[in-house]
GROMACS .gro file of C-alpha atoms in nm:
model
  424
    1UNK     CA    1   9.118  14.290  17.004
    2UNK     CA    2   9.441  14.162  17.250
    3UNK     CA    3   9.654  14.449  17.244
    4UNK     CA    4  10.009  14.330  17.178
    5UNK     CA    5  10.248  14.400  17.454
    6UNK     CA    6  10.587  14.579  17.304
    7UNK     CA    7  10.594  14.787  17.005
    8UNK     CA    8  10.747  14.572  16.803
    9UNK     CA    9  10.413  14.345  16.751
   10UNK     CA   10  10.229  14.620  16.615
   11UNK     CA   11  10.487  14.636  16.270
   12UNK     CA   12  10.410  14.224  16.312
   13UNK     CA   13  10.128  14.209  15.962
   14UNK     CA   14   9.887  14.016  16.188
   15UNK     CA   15   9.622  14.130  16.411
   16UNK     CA   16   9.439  13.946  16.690
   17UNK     CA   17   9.051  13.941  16.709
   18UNK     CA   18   8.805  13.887  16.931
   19UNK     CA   19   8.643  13.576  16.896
   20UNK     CA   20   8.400  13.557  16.577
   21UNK     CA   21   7.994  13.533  16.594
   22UNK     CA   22   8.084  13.236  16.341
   23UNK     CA   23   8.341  13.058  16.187
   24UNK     CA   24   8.475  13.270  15.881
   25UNK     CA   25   8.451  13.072  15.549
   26UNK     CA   26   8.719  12.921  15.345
   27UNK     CA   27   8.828  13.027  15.023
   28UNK     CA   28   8.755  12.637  14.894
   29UNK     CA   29   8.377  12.694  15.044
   30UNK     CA   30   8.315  12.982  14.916
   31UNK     CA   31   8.398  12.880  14.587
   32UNK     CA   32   8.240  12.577  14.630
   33UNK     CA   33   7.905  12.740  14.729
   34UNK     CA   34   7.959  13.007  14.445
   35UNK     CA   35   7.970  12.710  14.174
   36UNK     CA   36   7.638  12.554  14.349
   37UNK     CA   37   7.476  12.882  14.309
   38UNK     CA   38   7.549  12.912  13.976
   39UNK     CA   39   7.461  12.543  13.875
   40UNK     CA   40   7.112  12.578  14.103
   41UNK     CA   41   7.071  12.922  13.862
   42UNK     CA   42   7.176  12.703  13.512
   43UNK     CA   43   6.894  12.421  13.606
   44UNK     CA   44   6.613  12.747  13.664
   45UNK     CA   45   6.766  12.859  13.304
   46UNK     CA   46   6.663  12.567  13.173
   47UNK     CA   47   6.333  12.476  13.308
   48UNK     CA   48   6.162  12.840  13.291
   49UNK     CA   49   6.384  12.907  12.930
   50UNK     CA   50   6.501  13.310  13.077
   51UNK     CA   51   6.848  13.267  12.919
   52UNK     CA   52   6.913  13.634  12.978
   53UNK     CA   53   6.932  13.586  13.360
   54UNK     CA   54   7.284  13.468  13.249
   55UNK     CA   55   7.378  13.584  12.931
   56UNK     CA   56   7.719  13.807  12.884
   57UNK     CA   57   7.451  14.158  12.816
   58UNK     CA   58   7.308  14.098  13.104
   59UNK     CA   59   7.618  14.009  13.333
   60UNK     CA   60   7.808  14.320  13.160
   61UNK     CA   61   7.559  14.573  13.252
   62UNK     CA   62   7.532  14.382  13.624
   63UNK     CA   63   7.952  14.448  13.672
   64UNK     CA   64   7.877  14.828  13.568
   65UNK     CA   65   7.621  14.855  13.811
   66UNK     CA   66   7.851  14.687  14.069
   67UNK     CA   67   8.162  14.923  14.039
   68UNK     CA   68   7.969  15.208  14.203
   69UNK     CA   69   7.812  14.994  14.441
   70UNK     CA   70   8.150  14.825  14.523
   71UNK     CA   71   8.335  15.200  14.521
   72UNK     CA   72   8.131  15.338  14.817
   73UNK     CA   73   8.181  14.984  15.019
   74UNK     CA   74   8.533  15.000  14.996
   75UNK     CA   75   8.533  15.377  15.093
   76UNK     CA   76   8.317  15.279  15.368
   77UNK     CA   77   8.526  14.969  15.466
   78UNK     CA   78   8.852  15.207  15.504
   79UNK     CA   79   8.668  15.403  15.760
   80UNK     CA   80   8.516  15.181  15.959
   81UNK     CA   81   8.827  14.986  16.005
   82UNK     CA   82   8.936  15.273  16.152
   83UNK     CA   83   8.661  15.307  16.386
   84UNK     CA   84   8.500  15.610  16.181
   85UNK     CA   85   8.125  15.521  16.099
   86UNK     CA   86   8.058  15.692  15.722
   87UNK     CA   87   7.731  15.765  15.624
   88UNK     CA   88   7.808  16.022  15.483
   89UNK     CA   89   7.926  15.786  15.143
   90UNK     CA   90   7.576  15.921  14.979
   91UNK     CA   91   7.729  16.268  14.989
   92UNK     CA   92   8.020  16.175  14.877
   93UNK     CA   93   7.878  15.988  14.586
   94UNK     CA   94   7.756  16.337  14.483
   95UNK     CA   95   8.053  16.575  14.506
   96UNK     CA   96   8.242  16.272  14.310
   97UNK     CA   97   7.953  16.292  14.035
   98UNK     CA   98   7.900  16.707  14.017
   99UNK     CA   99   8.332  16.797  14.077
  100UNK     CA  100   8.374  16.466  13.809
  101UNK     CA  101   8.130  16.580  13.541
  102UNK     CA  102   8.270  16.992  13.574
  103UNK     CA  103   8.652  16.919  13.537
  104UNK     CA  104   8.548  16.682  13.273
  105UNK     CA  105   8.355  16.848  13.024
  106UNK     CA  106   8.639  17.117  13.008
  107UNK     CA  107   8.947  16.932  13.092
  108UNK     CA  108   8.872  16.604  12.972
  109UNK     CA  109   8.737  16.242  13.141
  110UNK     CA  110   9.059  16.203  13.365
  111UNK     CA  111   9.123  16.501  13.475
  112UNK     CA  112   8.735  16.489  13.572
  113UNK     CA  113   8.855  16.184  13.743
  114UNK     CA  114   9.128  16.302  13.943
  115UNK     CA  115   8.915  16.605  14.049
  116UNK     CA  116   8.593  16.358  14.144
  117UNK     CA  117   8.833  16.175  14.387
  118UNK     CA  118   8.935  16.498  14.492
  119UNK     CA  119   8.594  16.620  14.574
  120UNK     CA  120   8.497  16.297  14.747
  121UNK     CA  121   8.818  16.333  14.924
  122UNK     CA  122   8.668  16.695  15.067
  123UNK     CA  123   8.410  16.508  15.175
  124UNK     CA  124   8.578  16.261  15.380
  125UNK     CA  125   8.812  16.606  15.537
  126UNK     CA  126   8.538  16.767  15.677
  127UNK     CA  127   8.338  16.447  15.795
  128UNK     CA  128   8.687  16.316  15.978
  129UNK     CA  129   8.753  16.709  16.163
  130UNK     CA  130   8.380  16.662  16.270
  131UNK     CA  131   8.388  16.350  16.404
  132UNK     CA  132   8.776  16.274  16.522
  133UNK     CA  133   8.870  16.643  16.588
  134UNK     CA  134   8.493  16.757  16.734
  135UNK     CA  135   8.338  16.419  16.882
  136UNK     CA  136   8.048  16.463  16.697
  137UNK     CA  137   7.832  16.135  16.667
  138UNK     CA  138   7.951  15.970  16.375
  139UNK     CA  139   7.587  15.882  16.209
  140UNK     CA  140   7.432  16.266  16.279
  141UNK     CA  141   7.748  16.376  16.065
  142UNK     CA  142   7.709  16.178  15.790
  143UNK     CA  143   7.372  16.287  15.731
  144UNK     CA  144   7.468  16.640  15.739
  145UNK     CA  145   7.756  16.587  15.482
  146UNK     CA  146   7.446  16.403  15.288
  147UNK     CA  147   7.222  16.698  15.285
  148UNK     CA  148   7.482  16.938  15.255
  149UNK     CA  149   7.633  16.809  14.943
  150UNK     CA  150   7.280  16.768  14.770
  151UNK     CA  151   7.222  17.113  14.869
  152UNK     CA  152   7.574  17.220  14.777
  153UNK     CA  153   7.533  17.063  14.410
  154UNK     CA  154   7.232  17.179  14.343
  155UNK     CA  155   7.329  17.542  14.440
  156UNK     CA  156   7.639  17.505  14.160
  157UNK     CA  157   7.491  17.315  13.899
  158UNK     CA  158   7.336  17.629  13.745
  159UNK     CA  159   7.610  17.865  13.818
  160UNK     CA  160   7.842  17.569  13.614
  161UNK     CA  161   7.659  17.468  13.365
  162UNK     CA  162   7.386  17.665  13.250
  163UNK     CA  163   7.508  17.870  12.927
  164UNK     CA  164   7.703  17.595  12.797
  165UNK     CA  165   7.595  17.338  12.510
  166UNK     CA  166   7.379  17.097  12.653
  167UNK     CA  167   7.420  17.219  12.994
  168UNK     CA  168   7.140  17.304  13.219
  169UNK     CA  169   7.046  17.338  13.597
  170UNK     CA  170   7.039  16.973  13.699
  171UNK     CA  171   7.270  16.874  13.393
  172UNK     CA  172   7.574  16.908  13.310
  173UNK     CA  173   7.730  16.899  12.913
  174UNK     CA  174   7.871  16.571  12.775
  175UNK     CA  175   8.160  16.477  12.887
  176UNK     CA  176   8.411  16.279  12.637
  177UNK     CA  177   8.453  15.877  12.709
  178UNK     CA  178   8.731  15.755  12.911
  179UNK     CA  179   8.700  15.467  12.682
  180UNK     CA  180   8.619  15.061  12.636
  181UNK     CA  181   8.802  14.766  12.544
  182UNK     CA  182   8.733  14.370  12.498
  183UNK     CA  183   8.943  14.148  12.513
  184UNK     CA  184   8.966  14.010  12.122
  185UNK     CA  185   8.946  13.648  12.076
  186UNK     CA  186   8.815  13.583  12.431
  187UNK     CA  187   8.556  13.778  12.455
  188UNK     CA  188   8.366  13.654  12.093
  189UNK     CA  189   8.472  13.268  12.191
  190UNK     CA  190   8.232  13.318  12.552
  191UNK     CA  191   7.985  13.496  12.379
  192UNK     CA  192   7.935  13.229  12.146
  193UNK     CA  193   7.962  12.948  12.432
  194UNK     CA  194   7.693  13.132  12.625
  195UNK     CA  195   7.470  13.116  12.296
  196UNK     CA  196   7.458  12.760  12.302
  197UNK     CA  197   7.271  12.761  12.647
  198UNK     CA  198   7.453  12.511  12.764
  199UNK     CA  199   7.387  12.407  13.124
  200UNK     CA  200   7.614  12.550  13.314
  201UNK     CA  201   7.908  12.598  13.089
  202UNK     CA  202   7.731  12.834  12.911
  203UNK     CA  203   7.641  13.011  13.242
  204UNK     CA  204   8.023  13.060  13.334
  205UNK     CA  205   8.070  13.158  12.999
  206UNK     CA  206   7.841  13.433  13.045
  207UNK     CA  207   7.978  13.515  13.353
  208UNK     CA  208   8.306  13.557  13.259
  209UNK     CA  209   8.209  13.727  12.930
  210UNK     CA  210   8.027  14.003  13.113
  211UNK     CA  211   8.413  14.017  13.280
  212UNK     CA  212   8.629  14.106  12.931
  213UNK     CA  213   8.349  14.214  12.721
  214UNK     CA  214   8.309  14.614  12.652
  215UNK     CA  215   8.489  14.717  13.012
  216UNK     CA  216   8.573  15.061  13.097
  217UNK     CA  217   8.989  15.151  13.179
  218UNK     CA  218   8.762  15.294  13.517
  219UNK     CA  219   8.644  14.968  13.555
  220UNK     CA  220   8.973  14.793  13.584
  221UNK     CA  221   9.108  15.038  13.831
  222UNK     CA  222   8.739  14.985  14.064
  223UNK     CA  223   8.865  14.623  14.016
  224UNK     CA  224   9.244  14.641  14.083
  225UNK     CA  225   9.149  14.846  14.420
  226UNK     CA  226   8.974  14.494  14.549
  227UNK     CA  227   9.223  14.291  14.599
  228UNK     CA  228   9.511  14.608  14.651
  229UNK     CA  229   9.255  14.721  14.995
  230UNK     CA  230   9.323  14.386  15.106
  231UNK     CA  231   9.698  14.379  15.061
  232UNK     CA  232   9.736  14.739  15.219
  233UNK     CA  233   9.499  14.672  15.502
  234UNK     CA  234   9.617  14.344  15.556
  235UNK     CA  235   9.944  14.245  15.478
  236UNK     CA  236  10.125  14.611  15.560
  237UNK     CA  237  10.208  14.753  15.897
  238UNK     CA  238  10.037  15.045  15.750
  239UNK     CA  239   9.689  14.843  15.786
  240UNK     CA  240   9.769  14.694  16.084
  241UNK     CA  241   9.815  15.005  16.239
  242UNK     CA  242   9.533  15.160  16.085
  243UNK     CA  243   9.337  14.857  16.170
  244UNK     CA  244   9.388  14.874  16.553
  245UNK     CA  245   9.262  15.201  16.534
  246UNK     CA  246   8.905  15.048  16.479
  247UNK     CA  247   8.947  14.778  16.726
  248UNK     CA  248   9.138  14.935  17.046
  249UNK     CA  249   9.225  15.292  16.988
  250UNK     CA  250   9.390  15.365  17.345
  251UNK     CA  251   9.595  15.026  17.323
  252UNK     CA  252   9.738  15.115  16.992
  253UNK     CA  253   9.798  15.470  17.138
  254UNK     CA  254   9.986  15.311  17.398
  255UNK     CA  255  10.221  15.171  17.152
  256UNK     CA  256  10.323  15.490  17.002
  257UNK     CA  257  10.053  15.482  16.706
  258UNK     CA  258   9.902  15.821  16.598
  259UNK     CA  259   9.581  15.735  16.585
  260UNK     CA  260   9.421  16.044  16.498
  261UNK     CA  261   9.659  16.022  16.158
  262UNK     CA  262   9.565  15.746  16.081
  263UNK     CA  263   9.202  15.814  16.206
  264UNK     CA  264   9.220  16.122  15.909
  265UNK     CA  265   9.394  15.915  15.642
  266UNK     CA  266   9.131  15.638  15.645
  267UNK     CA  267   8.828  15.881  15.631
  268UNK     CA  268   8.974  16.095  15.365
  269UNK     CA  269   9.055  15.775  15.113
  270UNK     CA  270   8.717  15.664  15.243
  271UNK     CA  271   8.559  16.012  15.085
  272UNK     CA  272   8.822  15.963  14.807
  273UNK     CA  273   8.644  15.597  14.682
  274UNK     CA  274   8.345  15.715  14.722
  275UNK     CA  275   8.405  16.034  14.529
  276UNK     CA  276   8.554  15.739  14.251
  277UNK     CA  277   8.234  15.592  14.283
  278UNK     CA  278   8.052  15.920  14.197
  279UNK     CA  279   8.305  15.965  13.914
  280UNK     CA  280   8.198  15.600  13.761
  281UNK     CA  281   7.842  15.720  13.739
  282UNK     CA  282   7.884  16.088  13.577
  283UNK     CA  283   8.150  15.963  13.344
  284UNK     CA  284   8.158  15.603  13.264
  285UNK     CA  285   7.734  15.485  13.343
  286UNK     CA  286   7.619  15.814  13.185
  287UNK     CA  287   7.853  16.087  12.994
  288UNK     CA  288   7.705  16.366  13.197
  289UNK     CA  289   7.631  16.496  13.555
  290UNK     CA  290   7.235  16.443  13.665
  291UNK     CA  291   7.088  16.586  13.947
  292UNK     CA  292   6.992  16.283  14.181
  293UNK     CA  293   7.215  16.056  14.000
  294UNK     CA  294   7.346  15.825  14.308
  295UNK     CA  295   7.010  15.698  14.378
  296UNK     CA  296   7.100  15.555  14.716
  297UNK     CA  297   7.383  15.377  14.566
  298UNK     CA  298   7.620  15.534  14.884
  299UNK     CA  299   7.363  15.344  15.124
  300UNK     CA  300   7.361  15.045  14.895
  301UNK     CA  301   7.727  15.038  14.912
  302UNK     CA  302   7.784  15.025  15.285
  303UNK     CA  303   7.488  14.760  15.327
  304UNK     CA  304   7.736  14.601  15.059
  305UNK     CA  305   7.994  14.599  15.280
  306UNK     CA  306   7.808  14.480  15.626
  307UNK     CA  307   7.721  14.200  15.364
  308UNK     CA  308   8.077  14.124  15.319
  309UNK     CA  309   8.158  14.131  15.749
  310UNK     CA  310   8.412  14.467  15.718
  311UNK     CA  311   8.605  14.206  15.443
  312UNK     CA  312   8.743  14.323  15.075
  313UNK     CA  313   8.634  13.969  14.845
  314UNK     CA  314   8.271  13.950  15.075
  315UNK     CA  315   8.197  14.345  14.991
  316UNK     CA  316   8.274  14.243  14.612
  317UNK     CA  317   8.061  13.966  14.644
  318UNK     CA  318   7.775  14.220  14.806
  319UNK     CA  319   7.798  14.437  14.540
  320UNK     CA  320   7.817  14.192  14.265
  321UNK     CA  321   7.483  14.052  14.413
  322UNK     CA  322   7.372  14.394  14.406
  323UNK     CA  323   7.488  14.520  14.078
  324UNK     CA  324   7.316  14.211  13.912
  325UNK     CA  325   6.941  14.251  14.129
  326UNK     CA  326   6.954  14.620  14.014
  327UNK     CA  327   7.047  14.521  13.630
  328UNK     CA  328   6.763  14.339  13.596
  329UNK     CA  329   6.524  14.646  13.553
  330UNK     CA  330   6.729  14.723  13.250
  331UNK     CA  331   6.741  14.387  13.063
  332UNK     CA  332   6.395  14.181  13.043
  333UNK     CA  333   6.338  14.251  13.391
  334UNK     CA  334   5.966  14.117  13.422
  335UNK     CA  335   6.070  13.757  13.271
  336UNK     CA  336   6.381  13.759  13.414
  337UNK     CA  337   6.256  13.834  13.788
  338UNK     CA  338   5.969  13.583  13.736
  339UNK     CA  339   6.191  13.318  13.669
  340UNK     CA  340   6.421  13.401  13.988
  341UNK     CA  341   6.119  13.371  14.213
  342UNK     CA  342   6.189  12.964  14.134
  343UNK     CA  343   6.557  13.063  14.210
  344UNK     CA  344   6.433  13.203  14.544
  345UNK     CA  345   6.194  12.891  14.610
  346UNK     CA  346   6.495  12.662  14.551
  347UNK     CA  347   6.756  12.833  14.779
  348UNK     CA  348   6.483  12.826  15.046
  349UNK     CA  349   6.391  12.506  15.005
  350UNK     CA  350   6.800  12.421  15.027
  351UNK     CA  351   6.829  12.647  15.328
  352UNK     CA  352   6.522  12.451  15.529
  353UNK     CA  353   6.710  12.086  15.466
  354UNK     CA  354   7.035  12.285  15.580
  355UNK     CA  355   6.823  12.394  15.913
  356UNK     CA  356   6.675  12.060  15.967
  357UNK     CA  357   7.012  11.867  15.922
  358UNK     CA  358   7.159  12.159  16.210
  359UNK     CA  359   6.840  12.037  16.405
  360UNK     CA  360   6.688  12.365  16.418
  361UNK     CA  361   6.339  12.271  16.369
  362UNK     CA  362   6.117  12.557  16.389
  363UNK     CA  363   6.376  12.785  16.172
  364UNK     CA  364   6.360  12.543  15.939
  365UNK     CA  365   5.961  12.507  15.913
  366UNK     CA  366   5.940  12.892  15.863
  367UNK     CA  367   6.211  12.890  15.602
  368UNK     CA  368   6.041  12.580  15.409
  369UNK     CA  369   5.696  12.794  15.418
  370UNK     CA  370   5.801  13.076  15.291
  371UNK     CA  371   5.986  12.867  14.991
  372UNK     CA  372   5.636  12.715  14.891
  373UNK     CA  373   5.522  13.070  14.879
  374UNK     CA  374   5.737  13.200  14.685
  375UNK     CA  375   5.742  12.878  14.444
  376UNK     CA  376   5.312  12.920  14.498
  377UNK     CA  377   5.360  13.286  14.312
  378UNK     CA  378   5.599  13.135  14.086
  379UNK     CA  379   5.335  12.891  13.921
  380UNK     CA  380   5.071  13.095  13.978
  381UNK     CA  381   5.179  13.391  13.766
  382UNK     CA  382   5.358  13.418  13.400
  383UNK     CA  383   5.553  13.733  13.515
  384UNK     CA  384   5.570  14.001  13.793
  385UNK     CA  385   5.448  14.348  13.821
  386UNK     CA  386   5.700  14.634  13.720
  387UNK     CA  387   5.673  14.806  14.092
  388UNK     CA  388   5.823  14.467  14.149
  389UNK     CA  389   6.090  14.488  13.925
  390UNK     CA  390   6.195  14.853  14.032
  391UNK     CA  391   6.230  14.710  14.398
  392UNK     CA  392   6.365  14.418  14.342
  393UNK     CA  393   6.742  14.579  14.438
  394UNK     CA  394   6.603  14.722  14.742
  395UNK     CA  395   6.424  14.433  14.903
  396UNK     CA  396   6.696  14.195  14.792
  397UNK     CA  397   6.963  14.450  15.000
  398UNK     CA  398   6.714  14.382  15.326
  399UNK     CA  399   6.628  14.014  15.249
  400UNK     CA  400   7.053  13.944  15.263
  401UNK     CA  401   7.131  14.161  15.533
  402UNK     CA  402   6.840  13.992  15.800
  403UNK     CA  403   6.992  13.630  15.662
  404UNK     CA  404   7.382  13.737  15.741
  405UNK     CA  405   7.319  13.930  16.057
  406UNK     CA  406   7.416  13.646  16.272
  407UNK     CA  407   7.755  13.600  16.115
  408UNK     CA  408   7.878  13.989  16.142
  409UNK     CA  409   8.170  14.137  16.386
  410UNK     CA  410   8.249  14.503  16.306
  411UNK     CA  411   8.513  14.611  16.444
  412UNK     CA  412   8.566  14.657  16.822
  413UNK     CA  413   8.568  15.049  16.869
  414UNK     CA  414   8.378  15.153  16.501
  415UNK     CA  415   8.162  15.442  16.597
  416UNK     CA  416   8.307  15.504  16.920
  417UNK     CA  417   8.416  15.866  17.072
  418UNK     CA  418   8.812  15.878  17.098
  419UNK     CA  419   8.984  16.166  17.280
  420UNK     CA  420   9.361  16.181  17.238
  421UNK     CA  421   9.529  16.057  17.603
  422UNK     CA  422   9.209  15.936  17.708
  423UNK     CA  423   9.391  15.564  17.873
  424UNK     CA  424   9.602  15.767  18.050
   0.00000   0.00000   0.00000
């Protein structure tokens, strides 16, 4: 980052940058690419016949998969553009799900909501006096807030809920529904679109169908907090403050910013999302608390946001990705996965003639092999094993990671030691 010379730039709602690994994409592009992705996905519909890789079921379950996911990116997006490294968003995750699930069965869903954010939130405290306050190394403190909140939930969950109807040791009771809606008219009209099977039309009518059919109120708000973390971070002098924390601590120290305040403020929201995140899953994904009920979904999240380059709309694109891989060992998984290893095949085929017209040869040889692999096990098999299936989220999370690597800038100072006075 160029620090900005008077104090007055720093209330200025622009930041400078270092120069980018890559030219950032358009919103045009992106959309543009999005649409080819979609089409290139409609064409494999219709040649291997697995309408459910885009029908509304299938794209519904995908966004309630995604809000978790997408929950624990943004919490770890806050921090990190504040320089504080959080991997501690699995732990978080947890307090959200046990504190949820507790203050819901007896208060009701939204106070168990409020109170999930809240323990998330107590999270985030003790990893930012730790870290900012203590110096401790970032990563070594996240897994300790990991460990310590399995151990801490698993130490309450008996003393809560055991004696209570339907309660036990690693579960808690019901908890009521915070409730669904669809939007009426809408929602039939792209269900019945998507029926037709259509190409592509009925693929965006799936798509969108999955978007306003049977949503959660918590879903909206997971939403909502998308495009309101850009505004804040990135159109306030709130952000831009908080964001020069991440990128030059002692220059925006210089300039009369408390960085430790704002240092705290990001971390704790940060524990605060991801708490929401935990919330999602013990109240809207499953009525109940359930020991082990993240499932990695805090780590899944911040690969979700390295994905997305420290950015709001490419963390919701991460997650969406994501969401879907990981709905598709709910919904006809075997067929469905078998028919995206043509997907696959295609892409890589694309991405070789996108190497070879960037005249990087050998890249582009590798990338063309593996695609007649993958298309080789394609035609060589009528469906995949389950073990296949149950990974599919997992390996798809590395597989997109190793491709965007090359395009990523995290902030300047994220992870680094910051001692109050310290330019002096």
């Amino acid at each position: 980052m160029t620090a900005p010379t008077t104090a007055t730039d720093v209330n200025q709602p622009s930041l400078e940058h270092a120069p980018r690994t890559g030219r950032r994409m358009s919103w045009p592009v992106l959309l543009l690419v999005i649409a080819g992705a979609l089409a290139l996905t409609s064409i494999v519909r219709l040649i291997t016949g697995a309408n459910g890789i885009t029908n509304v079921s299938q794209m519904s379950t995908a966004l309630q998969l995604a809000v978790p996911i997408g929950l624990a990116g943004l919490g770890g997006l806050w921090a990190e553009r504040a320089g504080v490294v959080n991997i501690g968003l699995e732990g978080m995750m947890i307090l959200g799900t046990w504190f949820g699930a507790w203050a819901g069965f007896q208060w009701g869903p939204w106070t168990g909501v409020l109170v999930g954010i809240a323990g998330g939130c107590l999270g985030g405290l003790l990893h930012a006096v730790v870290t900012i306050t203590f110096n401790v190394n970032h990563i070594v403190s996240g897994v300790a807030i990991n460990i310590l909140a399995l151990g801490a939930t698993r130490y309450l969950a008996p003393l809560a809920f055991e004696g209570h109807q339907g309660g036990s040791a690693k579960q808690s009771p019901p908890v009521d529904s915070l409730g669904h809606f669809s939007i009426p008219g809408l929602s039939g009209w792209l269900d019945s679109l998507n029926d037709q099977h259509w190409f592509f039309v009925s693929d965006i009518a799936g798509l969108l169908g999955g978007l306003v059919t049977d949503v959660s109120w918590l879903t909206l708000i997971a939403v909502a907090l998308i495009p309101a973390t850009w505004w804040i971070l990135w159109r306030t002098p709130f952000g831009l403050r908080l964001r020069s924390c991440g990128e030059n601590p002692i220059a925006a120290e210089s300039l009369g910013v408390n960085v430790y305040k704002y240092k705290y403020l990001a971390v704790i929201i940060s524990g605060g999302l991801a708490g929401l995140g935990g919330v999602f899953l013990s109240i809207v994904a499953n009525p109940f608390y359930l020991e082990g009920q993240t499932s990695g979904r805090g780590y899944i999240g911040l690969a979700a946001m390295i994905f997305g380059n420290w950015m709001p709309g490419g963390l919701a694109i991460g997650a969406g990705l994501f969401g879907y891989t990981d709905s598709l060992n709910l919904r006809g998984g075997s067929a469905n996965v078998h028919a995206l290893l043509l997907l696959g095949a295609l892409l890589l085929v694309a991405g070789a003639i996108w190497l070879v017209i960037r005249k990087k040869y050998v890249k582009a040889a590798i990338t063309f092999v593996v695609g007649a692999l993958v298309f080789a096990w394609y035609a060589g098999t009528n469906e995949v094993p389950n073990q296949v299936v149950s990974a599919t989220p997992y390996v798809v999370t590395l597989v997109v990671l190793a491709l965007s690597a090359q395009r990523l800038r995290m902030p300047k100072a994220d992870g680094m030691q910051y001692r109050k006075g310290q330019g002096k």
